[in-house]
Coordinates of C-alpha atoms in Angstrom, one line a residue:
X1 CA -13.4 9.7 0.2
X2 CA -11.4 7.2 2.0
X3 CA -7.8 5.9 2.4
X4 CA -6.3 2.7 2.6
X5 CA -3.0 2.8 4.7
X6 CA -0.6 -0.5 4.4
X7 CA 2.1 -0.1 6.4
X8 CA 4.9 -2.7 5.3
X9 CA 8.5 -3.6 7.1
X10 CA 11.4 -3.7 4.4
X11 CA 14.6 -5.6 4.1
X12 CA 16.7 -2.4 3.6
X13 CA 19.0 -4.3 1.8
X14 CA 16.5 -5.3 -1.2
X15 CA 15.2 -1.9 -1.1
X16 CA 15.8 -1.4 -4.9
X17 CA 13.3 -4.5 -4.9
X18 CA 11.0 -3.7 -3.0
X19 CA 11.1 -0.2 -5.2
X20 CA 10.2 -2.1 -8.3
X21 CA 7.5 -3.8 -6.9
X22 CA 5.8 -1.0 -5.8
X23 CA 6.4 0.8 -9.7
X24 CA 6.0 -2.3 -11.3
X25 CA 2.8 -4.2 -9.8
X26 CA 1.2 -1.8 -7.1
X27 CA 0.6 0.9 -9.1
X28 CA -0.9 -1.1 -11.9
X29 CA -2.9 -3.3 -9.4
X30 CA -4.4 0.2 -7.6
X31 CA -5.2 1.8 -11.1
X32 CA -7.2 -1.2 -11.5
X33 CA -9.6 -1.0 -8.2
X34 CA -13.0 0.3 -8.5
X35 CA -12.7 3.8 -7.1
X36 CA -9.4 4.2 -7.3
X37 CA -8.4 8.3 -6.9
X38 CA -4.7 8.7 -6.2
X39 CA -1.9 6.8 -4.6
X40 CA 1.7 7.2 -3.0
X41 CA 3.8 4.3 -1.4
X42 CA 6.8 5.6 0.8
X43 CA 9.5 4.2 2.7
X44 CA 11.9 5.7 5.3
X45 CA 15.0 7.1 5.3
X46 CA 16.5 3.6 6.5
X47 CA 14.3 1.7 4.1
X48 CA 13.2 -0.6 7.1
X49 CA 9.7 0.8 6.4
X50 CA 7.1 1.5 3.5
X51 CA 3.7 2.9 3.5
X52 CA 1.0 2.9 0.9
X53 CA -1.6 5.6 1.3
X54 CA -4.2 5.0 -1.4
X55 CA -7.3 7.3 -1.7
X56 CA -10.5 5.8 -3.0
X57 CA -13.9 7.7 -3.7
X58 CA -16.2 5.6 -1.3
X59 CA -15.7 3.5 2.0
X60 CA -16.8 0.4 -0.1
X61 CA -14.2 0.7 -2.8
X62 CA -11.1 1.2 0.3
X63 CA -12.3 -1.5 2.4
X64 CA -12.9 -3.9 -0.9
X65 CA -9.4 -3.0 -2.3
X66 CA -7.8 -3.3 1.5
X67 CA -8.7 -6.9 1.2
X68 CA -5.5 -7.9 -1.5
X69 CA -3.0 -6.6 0.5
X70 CA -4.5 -8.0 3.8
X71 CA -4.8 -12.0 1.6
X72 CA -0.5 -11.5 1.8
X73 CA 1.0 -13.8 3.7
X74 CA 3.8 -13.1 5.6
X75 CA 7.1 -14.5 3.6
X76 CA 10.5 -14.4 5.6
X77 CA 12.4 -14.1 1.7
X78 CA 10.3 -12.1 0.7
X79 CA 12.3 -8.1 0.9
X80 CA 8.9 -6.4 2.4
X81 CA 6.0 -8.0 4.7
X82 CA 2.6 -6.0 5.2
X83 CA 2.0 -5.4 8.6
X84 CA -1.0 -4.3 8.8
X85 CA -3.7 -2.5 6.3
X86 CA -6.1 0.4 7.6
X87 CA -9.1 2.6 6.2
X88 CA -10.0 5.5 7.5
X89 CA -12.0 8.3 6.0
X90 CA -10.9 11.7 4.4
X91 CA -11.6 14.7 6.9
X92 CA -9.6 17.2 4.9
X93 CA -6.6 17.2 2.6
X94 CA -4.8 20.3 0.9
X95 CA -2.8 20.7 -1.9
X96 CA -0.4 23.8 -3.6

């Protein structure tokens, strides 16, 4: 497996939008990549910062899928940016 990391800066003021987006079109939009497997997008305790860490079943369907977020362009009035999108592979994971 493999995991796409976006790492994203926030207007912490339009958190609550920024919120939305992520349960309103990146969830849907990650349900709908080939390989898709899980998914959880975070921000800090200041919400200056958000993270997407999506797990996909093959290298292929990560780097494929990183491609949408890395097409963004950055938008000043826009309340998050991505700053920059990663894949790296699954070594081990753990769960209760």
């Amino acid at each position: 497996m493999h995991t796409m990391v976006v790492q994203m800066s926030i207007d912490p003021a339009r958190a609550g939008a920024v919120t939305r987006h992520f349960q309103e079109d990146i969830v849907s939009w990650a349900r709908q990549q080939p390989g898709f497997v899980s998914g959880q997008w975070l921000l800090n305790p200041g919400c200056d910062q958000g993270l997407g860490v999506v797990v996909f079943a093959t290298e292929d369907a990560a780097i494929t899928a990183a491609r949408g977020p890395r097409s963004y362009p950055r938008d000043d009035g826009r309340p998050w940016n991505i700053e920059d999108v990663s894949v790296y592979e699954v070594v081990t994971a753990a769960a209760t």
